[in-house]
Coordinates of C-alpha atoms and ligand atoms in Angstrom, one line a residue:
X164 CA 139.6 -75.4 100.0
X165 CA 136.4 -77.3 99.8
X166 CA 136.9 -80.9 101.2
X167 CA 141.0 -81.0 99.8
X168 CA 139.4 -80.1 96.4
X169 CA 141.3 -77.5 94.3
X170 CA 138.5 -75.8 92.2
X171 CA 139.7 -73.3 89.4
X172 CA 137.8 -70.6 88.4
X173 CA 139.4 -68.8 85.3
X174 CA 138.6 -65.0 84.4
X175 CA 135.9 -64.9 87.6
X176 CA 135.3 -61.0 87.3
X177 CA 133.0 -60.0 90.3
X178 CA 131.5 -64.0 90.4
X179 CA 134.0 -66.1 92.8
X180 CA 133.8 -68.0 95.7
X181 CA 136.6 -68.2 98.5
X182 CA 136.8 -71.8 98.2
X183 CA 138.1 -71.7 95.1
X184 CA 141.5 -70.7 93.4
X185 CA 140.3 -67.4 91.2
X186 CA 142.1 -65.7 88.9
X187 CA 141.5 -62.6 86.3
X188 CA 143.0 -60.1 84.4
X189 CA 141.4 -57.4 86.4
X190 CA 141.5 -58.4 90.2
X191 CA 138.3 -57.2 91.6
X192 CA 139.4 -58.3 94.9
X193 CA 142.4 -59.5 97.7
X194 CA 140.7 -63.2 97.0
X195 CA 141.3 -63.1 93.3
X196 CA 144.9 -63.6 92.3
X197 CA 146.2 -61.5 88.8
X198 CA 146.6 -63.5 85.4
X199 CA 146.8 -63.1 81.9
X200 CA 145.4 -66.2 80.7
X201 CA 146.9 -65.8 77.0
X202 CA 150.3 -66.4 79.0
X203 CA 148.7 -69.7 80.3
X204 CA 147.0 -71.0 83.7
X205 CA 149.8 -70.3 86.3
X206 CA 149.1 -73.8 87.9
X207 CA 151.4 -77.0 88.4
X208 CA 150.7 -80.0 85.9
X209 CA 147.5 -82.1 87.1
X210 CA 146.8 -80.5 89.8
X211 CA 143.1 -79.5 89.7
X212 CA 140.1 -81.0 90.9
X213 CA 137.7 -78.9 88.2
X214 CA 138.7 -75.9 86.3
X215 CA 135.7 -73.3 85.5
X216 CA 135.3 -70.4 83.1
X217 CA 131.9 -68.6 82.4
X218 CA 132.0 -66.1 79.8
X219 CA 135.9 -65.9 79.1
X220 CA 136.6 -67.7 76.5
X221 CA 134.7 -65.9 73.6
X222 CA 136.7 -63.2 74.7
X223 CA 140.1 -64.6 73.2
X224 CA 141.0 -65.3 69.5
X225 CA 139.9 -68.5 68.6
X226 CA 143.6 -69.2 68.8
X227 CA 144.3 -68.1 72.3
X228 CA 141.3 -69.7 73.3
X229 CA 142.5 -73.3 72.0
X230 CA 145.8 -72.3 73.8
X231 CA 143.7 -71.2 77.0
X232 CA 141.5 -75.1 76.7
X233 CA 145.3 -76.6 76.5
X234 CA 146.0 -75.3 79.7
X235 CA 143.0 -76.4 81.0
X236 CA 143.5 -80.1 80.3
X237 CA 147.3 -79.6 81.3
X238 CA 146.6 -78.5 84.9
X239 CA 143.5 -80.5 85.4
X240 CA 143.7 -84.2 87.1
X241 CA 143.3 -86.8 85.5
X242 CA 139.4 -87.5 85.5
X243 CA 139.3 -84.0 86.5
X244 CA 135.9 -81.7 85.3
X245 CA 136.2 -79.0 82.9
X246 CA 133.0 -76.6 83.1
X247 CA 132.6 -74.2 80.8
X248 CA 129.7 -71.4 80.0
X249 CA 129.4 -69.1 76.8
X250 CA 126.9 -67.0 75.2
X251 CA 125.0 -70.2 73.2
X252 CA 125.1 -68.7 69.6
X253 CA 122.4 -71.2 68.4
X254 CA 120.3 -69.9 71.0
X255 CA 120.8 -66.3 69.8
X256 CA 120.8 -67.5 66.0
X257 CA 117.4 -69.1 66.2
X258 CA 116.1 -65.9 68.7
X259 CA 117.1 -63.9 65.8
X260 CA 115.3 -65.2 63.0
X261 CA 112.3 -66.0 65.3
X262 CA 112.5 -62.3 66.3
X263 CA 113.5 -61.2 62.4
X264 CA 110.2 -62.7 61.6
X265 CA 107.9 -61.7 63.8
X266 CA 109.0 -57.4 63.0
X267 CA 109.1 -58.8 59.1
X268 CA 105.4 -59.8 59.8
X269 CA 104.1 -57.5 62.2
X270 CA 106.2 -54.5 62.5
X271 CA 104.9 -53.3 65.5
X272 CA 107.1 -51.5 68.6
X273 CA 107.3 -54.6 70.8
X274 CA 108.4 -56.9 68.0
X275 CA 111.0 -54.3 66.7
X276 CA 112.2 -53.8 70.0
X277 CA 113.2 -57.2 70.5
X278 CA 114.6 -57.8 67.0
X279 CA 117.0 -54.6 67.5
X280 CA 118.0 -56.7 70.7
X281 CA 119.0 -59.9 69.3
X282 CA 121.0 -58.1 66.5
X283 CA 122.7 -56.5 69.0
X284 CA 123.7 -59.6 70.9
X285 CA 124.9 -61.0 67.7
X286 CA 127.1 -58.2 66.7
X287 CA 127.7 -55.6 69.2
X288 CA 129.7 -57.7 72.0
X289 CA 132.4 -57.9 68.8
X290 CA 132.6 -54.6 67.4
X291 CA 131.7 -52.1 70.0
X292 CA 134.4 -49.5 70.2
X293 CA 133.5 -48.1 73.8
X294 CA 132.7 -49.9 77.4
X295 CA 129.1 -51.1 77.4
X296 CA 128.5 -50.4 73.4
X297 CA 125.0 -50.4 72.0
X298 CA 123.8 -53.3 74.4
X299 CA 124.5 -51.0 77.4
X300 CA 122.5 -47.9 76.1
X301 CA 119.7 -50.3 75.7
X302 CA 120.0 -51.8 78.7
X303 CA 119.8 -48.2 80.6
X304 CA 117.4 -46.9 78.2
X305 CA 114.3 -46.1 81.1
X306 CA 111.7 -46.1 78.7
X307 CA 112.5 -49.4 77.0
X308 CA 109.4 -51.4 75.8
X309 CA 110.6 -54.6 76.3
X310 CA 111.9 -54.8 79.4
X311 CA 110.7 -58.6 80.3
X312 CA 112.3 -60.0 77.0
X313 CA 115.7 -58.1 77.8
X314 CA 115.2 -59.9 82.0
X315 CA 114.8 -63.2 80.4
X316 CA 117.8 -62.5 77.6
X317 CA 120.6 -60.9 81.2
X318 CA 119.1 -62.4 84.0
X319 CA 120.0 -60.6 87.3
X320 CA 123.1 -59.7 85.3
X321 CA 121.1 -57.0 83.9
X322 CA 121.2 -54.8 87.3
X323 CA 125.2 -55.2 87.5
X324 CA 125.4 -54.0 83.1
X325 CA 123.0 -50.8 84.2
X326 CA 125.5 -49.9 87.7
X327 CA 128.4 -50.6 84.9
X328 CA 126.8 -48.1 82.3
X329 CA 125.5 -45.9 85.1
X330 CA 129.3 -45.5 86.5
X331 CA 131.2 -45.7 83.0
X332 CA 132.8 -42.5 82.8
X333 CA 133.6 -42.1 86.5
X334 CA 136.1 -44.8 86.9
X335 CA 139.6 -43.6 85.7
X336 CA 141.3 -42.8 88.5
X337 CA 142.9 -38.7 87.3
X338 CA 146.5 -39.8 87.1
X339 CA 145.4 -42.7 84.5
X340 CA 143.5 -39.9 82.3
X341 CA 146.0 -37.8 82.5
X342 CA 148.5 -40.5 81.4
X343 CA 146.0 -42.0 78.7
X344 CA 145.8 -37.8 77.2
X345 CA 149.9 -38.0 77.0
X346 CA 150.0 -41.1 75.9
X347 CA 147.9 -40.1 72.9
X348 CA 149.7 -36.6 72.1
X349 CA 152.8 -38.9 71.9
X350 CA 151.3 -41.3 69.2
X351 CA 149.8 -38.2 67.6
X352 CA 153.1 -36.8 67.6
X353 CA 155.6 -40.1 66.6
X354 CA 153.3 -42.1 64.2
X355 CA 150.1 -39.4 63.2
X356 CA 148.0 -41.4 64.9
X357 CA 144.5 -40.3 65.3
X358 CA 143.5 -40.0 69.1
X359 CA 140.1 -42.3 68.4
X360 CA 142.5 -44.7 66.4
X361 CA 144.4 -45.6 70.0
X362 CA 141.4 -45.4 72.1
X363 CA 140.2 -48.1 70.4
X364 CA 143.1 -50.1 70.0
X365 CA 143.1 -49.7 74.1
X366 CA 139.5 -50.8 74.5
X367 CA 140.3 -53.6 72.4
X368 CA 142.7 -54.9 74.4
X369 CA 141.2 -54.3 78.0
X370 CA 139.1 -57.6 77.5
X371 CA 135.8 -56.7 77.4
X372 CA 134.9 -57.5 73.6
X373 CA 134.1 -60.9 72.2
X374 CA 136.2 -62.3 69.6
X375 CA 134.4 -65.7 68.7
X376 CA 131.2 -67.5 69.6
X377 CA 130.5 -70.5 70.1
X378 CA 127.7 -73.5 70.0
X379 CA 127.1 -77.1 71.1
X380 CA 129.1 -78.7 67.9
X381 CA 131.9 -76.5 67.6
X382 CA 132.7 -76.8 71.6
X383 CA 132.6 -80.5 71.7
X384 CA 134.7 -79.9 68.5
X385 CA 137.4 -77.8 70.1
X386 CA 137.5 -80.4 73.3
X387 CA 137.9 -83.7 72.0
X388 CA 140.4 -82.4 69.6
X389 CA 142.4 -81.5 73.0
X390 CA 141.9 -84.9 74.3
X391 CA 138.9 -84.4 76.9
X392 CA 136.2 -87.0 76.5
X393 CA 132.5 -87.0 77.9
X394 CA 131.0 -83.8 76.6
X395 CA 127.8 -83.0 78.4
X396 CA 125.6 -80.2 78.2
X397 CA 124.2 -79.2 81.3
X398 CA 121.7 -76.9 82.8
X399 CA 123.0 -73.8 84.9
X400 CA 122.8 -75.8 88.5
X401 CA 123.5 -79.0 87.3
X402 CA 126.9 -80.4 87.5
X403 CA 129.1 -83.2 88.1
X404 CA 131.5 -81.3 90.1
X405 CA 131.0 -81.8 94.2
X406 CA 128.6 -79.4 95.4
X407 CA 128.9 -76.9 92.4
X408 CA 125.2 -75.4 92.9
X409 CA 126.0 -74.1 96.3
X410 CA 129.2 -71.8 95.1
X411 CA 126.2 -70.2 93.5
X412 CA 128.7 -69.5 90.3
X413 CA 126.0 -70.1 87.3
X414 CA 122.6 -70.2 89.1
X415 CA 121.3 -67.9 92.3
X416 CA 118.8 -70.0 94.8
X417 CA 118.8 -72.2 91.1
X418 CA 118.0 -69.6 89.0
X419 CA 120.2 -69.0 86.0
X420 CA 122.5 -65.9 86.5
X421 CA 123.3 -66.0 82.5
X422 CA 120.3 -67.0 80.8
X423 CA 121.8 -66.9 77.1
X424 CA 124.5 -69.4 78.0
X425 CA 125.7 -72.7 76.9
X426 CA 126.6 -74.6 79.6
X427 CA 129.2 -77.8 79.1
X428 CA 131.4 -80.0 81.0
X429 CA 133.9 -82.6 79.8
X430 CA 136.6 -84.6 81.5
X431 CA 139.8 -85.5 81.1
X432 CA 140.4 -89.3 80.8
X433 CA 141.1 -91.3 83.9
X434 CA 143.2 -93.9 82.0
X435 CA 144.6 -92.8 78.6
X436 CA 145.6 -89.2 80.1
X437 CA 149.2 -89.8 79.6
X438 CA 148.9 -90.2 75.8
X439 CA 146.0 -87.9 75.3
X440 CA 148.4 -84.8 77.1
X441 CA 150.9 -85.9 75.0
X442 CA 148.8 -85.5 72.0
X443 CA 147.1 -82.1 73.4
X444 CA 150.6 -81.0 74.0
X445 CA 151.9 -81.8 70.5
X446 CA 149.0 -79.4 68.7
X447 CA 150.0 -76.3 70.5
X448 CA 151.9 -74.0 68.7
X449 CA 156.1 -74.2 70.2
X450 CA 156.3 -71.7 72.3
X451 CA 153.5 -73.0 74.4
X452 CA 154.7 -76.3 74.5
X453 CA 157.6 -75.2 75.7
X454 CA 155.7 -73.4 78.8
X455 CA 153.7 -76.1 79.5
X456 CA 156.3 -79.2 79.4
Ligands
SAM53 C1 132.3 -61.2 80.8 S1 133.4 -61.3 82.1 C2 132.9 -62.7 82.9 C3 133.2 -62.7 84.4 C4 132.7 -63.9 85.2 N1 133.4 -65.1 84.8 C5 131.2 -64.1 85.1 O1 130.7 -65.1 84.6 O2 130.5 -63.1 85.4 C6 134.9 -61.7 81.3 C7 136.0 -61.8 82.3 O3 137.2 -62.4 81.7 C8 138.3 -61.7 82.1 N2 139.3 -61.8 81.0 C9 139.2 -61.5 79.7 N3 140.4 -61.7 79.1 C10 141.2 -62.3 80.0 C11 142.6 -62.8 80.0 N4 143.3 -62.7 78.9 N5 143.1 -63.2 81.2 C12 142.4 -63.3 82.3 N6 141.1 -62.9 82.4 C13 140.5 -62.4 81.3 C14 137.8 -60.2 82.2 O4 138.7 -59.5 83.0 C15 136.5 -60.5 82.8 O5 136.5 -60.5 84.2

């Protein structure tokens, strides 16, 4: 543990560092440790230095990501960091239009190419049906014109989306497709269901899709209301936690490794912490009050 700092990195996927206590849905390795964050942070009351998540929490109901923040504050110290990154919907709204306009105006290749793009970053994250969706067909389309504008939208996370597409398809292991093809005879069988009908229920489930966006109001929003104070917006190596840039987490040799994020931080109050759990506590739903007491 870096200098007796406990450092919390929520729903890591592939980007963790071994000083830190990680945790996912999907374990992707020995030093990542198995948890459903709907069912909360499995972590004693105050006891983190700085609790992380980078593109997680759009990926939970606005409801279970409220639940997931609450957790946050519970298990954080008191003038503890909370760090969070999202996809920055202002930043894709305003890409949009300026895009929108620009193929409205001058309809030529480039500036259609880059308008199909940022619709696609606005709506196919939520309603894709299949791994990778329309933004990975782009993404691992050879002959794509605008290549640069799609680097400067993915970063270097555009390599690890085209090794995703490029193995999609390979991964289930036979015994899981052959349990997935009796599972859906079954359903077909009991309830009439439709085989695509399940598959997609499944997909939807396995955490991939986003289910809300977020900006720079409706963050600082959600936080206070959960008692943090001092909301910042930061850039993707800046932070107040100790040596953050060198876990390399949001920014490789200080370049961003998600350039369409939001990047915040907030803390939980030193002194008032007491009352301000208390009244983070009392506007989760009961059974998670309950869990978290
Ligand atoms: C888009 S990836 C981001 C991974 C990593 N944090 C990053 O910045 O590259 C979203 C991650 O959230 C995880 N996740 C989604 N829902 C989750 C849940 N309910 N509990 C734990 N992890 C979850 C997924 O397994 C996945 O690894």
């Amino acid at each position: 543990m870096s200098a007796g700092q406990k450092l919390v990195n929520l729903g890591c996927g592939r980007h963790f560092h071994s000083d830190w206590v990680n945790l996912d849905l999907v374990p992707f390795s020995d030093e990542v440790k198995a948890a459903d964050l709907i069912n909360g942070v499995p972590l004693e009351n105050n006891s983190a230095d700085a609790v992380y998540h980078s593109h997680v929490l759009e990926h939970l109901s606005p409801q279970c990501g409220r639940k997931m923040l609450g957790e946050c504050f519970r298990v954080l110290k008191p003038a503890g960091y909370l760090r969070i990154a999202v996809p920055d919907l202002e930043q894709i709204a305003k890409l949009y239009l300026g895009k929108l306009q620009a193929a409205w105006e001058t309809p030529e290749p480039i500036n259609m190419a880059d308008y199909s793009w940022m619709k696609l970053e606005l709506i196919d994250q939520m309603v894709r049906t299949s791994s990778g969706g329309a933004m990975g067909r782009a993404i691992s389309d050879p002959d794509a014109i605008n290549k640069e504008f799609l680097r400067s939208r993915l970063g270097s996370e555009i390599e690890n989306a085209q090794s995703a597409q490029a193995s999609e398809g390979r991964r289930a292991p036979v015994f899981s497709k052959i349990l997935g093809k009796i599972k859906k005879k079954l359903a077909g069988w009991l309830w009439g269901h439709h085989s695509e009908t399940l598959d997609e229920a499944e997909f939807r489930r396995s955490g991939e899709i986003h289910r809300w966006m977020y900006d720079r109001v409706s963050l600082r929003e959600l936080v206070f209301s959960l008692g943090f104070s001092d909301f910042r917006i930061c850039d993707a190596d800046e932070s107040r936690i100790p040596g953050f840039s060198g876990y390399q987490l949001d920014a490789l040799e200080g370049v961003p490794r998600k350039p369409d994020s939001l990047f915040i931080e907030c803390q939980k109050p030193a002194e008032t912490f007491a009352k301000t759990e208390a009244t983070a506590r009392a506007r989760l739903p009961g059974e998670f009050q309950e869990k978290v007491a």
